[in-house]
mmCIF file of C-alpha atoms and ligand atoms in Angstrom:
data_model
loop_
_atom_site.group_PDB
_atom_site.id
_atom_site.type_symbol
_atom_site.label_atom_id
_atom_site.label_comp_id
_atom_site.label_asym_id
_atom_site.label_seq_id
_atom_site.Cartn_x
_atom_site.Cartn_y
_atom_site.Cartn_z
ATOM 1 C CA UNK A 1 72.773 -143.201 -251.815
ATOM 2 C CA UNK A 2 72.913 -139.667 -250.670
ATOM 3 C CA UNK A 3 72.280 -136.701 -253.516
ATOM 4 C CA UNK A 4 75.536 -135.852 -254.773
ATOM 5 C CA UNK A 5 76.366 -132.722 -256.112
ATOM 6 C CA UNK A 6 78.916 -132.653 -259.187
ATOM 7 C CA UNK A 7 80.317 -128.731 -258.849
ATOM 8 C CA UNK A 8 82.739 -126.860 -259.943
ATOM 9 C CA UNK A 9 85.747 -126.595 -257.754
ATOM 10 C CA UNK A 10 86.535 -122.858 -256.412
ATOM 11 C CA UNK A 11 89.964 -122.359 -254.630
ATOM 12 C CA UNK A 12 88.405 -122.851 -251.108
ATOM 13 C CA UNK A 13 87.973 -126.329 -252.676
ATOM 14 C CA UNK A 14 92.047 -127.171 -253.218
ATOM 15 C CA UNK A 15 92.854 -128.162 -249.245
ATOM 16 C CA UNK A 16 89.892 -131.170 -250.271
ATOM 17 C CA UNK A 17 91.429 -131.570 -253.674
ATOM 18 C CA UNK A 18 95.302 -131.254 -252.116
ATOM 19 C CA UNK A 19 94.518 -134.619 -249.671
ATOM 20 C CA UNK A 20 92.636 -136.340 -252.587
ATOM 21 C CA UNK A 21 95.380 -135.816 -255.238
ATOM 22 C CA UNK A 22 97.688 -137.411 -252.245
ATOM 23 C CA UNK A 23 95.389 -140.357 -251.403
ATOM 24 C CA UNK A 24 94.635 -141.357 -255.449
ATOM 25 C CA UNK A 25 99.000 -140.925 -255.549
ATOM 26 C CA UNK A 26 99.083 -143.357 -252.771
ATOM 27 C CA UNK A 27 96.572 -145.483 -254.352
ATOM 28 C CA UNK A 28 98.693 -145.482 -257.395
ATOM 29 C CA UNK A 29 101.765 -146.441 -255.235
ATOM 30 C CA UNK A 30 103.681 -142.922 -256.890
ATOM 31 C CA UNK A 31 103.425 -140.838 -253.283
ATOM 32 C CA UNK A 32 106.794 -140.096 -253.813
ATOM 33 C CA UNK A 33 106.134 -137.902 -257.016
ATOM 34 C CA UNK A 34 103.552 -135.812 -255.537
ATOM 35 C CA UNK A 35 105.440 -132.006 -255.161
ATOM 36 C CA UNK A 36 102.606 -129.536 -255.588
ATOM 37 C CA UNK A 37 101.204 -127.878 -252.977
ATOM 38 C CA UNK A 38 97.824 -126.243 -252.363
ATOM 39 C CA UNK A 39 99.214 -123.014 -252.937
ATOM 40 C CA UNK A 40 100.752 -124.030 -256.341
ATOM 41 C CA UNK A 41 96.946 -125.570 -256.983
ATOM 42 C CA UNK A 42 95.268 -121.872 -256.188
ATOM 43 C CA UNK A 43 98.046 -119.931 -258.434
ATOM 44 C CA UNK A 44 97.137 -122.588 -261.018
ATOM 45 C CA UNK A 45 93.204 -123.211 -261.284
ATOM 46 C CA UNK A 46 92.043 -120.058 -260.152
ATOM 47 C CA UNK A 47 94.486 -117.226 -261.645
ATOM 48 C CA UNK A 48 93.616 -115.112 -264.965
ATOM 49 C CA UNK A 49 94.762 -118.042 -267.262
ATOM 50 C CA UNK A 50 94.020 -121.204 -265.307
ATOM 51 C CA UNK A 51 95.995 -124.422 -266.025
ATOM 52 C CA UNK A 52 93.668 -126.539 -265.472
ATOM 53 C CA UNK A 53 89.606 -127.159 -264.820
ATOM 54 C CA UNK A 54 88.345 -129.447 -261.553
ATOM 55 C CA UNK A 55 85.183 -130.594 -261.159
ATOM 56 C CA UNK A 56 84.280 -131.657 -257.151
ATOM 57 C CA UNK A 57 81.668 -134.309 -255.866
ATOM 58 C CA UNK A 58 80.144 -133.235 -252.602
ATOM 59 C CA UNK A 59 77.600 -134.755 -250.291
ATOM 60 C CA UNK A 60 75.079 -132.803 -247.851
ATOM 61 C CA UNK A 61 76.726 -132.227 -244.834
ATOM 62 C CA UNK A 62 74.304 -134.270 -242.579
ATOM 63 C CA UNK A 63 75.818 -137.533 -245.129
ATOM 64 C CA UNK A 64 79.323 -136.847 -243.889
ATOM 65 C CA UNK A 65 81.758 -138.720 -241.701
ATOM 66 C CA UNK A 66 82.471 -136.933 -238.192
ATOM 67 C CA UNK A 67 85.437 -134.957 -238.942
ATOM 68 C CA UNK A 68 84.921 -135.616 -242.603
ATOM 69 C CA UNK A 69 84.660 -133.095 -245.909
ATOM 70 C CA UNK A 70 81.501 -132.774 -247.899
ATOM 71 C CA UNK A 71 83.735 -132.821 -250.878
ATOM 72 C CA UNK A 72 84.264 -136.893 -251.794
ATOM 73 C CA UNK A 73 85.398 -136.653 -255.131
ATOM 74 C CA UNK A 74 87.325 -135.032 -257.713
ATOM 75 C CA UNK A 75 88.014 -135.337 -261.542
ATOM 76 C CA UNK A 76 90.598 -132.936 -263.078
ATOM 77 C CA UNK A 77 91.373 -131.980 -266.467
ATOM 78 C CA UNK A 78 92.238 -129.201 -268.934
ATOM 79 C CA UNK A 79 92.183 -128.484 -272.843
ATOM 80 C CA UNK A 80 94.620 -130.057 -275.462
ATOM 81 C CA UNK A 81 95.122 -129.924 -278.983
ATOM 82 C CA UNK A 82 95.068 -132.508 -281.498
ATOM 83 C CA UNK A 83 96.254 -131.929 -284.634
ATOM 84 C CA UNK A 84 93.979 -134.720 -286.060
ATOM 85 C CA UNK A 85 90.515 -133.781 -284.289
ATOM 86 C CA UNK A 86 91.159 -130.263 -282.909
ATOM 87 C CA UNK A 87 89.996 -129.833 -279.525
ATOM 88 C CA UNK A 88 90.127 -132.293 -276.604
ATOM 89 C CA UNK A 89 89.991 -132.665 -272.777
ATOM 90 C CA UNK A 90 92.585 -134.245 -271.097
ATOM 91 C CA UNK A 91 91.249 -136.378 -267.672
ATOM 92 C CA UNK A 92 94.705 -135.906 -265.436
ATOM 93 C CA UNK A 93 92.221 -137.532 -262.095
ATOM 94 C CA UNK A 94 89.714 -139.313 -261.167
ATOM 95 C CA UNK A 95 88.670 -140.431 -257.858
ATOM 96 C CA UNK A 96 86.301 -141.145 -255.539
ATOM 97 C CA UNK A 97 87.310 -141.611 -251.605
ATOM 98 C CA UNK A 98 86.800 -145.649 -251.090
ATOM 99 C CA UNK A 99 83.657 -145.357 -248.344
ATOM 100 C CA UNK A 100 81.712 -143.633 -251.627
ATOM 101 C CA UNK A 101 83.385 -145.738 -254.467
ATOM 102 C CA UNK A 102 80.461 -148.150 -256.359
ATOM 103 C CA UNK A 103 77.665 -145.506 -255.841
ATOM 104 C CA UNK A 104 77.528 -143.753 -259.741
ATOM 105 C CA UNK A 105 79.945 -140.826 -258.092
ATOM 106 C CA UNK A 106 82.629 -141.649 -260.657
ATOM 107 C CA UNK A 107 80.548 -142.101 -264.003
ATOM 108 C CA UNK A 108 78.547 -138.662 -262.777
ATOM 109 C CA UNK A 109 82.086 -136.762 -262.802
ATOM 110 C CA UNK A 110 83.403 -138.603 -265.975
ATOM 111 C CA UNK A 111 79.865 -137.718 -267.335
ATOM 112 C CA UNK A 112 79.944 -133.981 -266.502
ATOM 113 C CA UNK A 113 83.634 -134.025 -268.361
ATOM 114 C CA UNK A 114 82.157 -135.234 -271.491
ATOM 115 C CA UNK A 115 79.443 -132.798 -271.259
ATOM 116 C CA UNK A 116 81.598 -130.354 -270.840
ATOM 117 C CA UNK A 117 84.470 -131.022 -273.720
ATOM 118 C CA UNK A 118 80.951 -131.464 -275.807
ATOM 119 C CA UNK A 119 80.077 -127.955 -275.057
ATOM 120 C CA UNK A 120 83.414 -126.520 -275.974
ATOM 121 C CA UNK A 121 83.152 -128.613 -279.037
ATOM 122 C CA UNK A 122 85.955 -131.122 -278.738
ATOM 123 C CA UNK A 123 85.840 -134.413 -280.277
ATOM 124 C CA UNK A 124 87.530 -136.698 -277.448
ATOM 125 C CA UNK A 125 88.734 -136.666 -274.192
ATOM 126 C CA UNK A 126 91.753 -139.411 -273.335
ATOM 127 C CA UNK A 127 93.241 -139.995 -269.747
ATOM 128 C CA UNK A 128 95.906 -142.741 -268.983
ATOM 129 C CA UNK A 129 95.700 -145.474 -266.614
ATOM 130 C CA UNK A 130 98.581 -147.506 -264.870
ATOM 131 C CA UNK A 131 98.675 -150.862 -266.155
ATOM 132 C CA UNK A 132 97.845 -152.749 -263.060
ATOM 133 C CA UNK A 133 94.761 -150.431 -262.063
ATOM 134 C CA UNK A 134 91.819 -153.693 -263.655
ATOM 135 C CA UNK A 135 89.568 -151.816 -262.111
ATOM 136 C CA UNK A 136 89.737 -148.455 -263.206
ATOM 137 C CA UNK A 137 90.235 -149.876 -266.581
ATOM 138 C CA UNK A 138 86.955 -151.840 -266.443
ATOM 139 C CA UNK A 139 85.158 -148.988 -265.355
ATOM 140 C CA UNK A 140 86.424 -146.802 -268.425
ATOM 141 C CA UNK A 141 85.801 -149.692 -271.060
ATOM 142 C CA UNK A 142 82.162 -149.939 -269.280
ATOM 143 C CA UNK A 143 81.652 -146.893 -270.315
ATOM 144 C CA UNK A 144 82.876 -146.758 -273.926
ATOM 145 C CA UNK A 145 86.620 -145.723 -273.628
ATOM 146 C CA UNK A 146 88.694 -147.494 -276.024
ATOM 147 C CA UNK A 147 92.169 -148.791 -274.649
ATOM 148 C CA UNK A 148 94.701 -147.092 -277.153
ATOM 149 C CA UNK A 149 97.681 -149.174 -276.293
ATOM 150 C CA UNK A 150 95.704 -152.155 -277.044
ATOM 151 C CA UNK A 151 93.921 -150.480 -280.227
ATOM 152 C CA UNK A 152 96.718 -148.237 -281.883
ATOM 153 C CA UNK A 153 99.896 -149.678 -280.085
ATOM 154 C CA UNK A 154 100.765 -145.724 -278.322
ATOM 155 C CA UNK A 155 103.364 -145.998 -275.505
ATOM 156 C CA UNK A 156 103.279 -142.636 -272.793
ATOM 157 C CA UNK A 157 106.668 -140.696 -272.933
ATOM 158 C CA UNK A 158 107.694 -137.971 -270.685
ATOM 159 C CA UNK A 159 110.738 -135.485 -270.469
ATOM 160 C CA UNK A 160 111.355 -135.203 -266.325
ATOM 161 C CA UNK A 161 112.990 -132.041 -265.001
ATOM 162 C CA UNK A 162 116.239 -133.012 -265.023
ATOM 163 C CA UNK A 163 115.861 -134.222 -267.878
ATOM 164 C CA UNK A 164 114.485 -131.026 -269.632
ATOM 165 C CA UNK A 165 117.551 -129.145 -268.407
ATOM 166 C CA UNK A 166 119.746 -131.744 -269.957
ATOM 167 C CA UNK A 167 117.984 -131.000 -273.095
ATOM 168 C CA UNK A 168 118.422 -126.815 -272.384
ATOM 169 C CA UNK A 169 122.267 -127.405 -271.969
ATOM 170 C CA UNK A 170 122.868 -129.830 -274.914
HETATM 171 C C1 COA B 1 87.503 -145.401 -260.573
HETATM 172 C C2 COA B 1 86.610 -144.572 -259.633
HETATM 173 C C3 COA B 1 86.902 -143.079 -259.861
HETATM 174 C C4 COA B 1 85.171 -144.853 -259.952
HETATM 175 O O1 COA B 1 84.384 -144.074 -259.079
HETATM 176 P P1 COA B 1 83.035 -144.705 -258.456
HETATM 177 O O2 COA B 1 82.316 -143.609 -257.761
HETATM 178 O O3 COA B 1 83.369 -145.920 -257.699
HETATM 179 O O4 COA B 1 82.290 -145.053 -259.819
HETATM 180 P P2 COA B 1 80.789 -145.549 -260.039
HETATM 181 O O5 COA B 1 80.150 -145.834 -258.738
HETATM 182 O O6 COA B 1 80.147 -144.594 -260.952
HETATM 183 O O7 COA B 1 81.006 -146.868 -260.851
HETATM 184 C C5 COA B 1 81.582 -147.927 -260.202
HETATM 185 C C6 COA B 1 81.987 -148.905 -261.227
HETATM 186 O O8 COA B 1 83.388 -148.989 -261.121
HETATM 187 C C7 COA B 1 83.698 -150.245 -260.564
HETATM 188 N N1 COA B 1 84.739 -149.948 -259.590
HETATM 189 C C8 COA B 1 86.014 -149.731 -259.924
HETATM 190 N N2 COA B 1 86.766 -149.597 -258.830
HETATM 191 C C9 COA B 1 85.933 -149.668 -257.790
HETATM 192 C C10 COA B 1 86.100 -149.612 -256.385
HETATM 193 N N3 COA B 1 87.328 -149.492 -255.865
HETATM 194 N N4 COA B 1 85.010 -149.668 -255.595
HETATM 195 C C11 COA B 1 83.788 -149.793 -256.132
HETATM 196 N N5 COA B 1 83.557 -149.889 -257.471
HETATM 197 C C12 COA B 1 84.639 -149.856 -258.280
HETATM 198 C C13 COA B 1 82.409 -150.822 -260.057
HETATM 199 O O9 COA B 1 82.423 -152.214 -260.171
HETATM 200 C C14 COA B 1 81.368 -150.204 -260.980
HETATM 201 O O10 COA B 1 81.289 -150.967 -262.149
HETATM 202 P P3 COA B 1 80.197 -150.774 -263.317
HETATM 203 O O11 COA B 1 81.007 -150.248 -264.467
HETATM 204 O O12 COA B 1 79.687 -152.145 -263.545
HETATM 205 O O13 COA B 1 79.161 -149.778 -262.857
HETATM 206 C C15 COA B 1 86.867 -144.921 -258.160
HETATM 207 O O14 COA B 1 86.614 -146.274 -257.973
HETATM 208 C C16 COA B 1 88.249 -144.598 -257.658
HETATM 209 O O15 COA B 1 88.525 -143.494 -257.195
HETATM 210 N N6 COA B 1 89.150 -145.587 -257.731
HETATM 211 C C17 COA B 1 90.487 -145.429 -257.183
HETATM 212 C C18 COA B 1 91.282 -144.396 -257.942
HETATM 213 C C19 COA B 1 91.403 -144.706 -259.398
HETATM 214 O O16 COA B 1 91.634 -145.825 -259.813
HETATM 215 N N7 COA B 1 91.295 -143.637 -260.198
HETATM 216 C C20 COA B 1 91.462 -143.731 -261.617
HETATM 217 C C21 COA B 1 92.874 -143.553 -261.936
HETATM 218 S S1 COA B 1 93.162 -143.701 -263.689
#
């Protein structure tokens, strides 16, 4: 396998990161949900309060495809709060383009995330999975994430925008 580099993303980074949040949507069969844009990614990650934290897996040049990006990889996530544990990262992505999938790209990303929410001292990190995604699950479980649905029964809940404004005019 080639050296990999796990990196933090800068904003020349988000074009990469802009097709591989499109391909994992795609992947997830939820294309039609995808409404950011790269610009919205730069104002976000890289402004005086950033939203969120990416981490970007990137192979020597001479590795890549003709045409292709050194960057093969992403895993993005940001800070929450429990009011049980304290601090915690959140893992919004993960992914690894397919031609580099089954080569230890994805546990070195998911590694460098716990290292990281170590480091700030947080005491988990959680990240959802669709239901139908075996493998993804597998490769979580593999590596000692416990399945809360299974374990503690949780169900995901979320207010869309429309939804939100409903709630604002009520
Ligand atoms: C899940 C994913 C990030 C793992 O990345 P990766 O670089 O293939 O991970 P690794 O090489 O470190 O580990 C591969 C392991 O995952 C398994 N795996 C899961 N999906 C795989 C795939 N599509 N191709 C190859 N291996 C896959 C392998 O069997 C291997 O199992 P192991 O636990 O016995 O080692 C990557 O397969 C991916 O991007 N999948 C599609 C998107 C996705 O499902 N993202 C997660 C959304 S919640």
């Amino acid at each position: 396998m080639a050296a990999v580099l796990i990196r933090e993303a800068t904003e020349g980074d988000c074009g990469d990161i802009m097709k591989m949040i499109r391909e994992l949507a795609e992947f997830e069969k939820l294309l039609d949900q995808v409404k950011i844009s790269e610009g919205a990614l730069k104002t976000d990650g890289f402004g005086e309060n950033p939203f969120y934290h990416c981490l970007v897996a990137e192979i020597p040049p001479e590795s890549r495809e003709p045409q292709g990006s050194t960057v093969v990889g992403y895993g993005l996530y940001y800070f929450t709060y429990s009011t049980w544990t304290g601090r915690n990262v959140y893992l919004e992505d993960i992914y690894v383009m397919p031609k580099y999938r089954g080569q230890g790209i994805g546990s070195k990303i998911i590694k460098k995330v716990a290292e990281v929410a170590l480091e700030k001292g947080c005491s988990q990190f959680r990240l959802a999975v669709l239901d139908w995604n075996e493998s993804a699950m597998d490769f979580y479980k593999a590596r000692g994430a416990k399945d809360l649905t299974v374990a503690e029964g949780w169900r995901f809940f979320r207010f869309d925008n429309e939804a939100m404004r409903e709630l604002v005019r009520m």
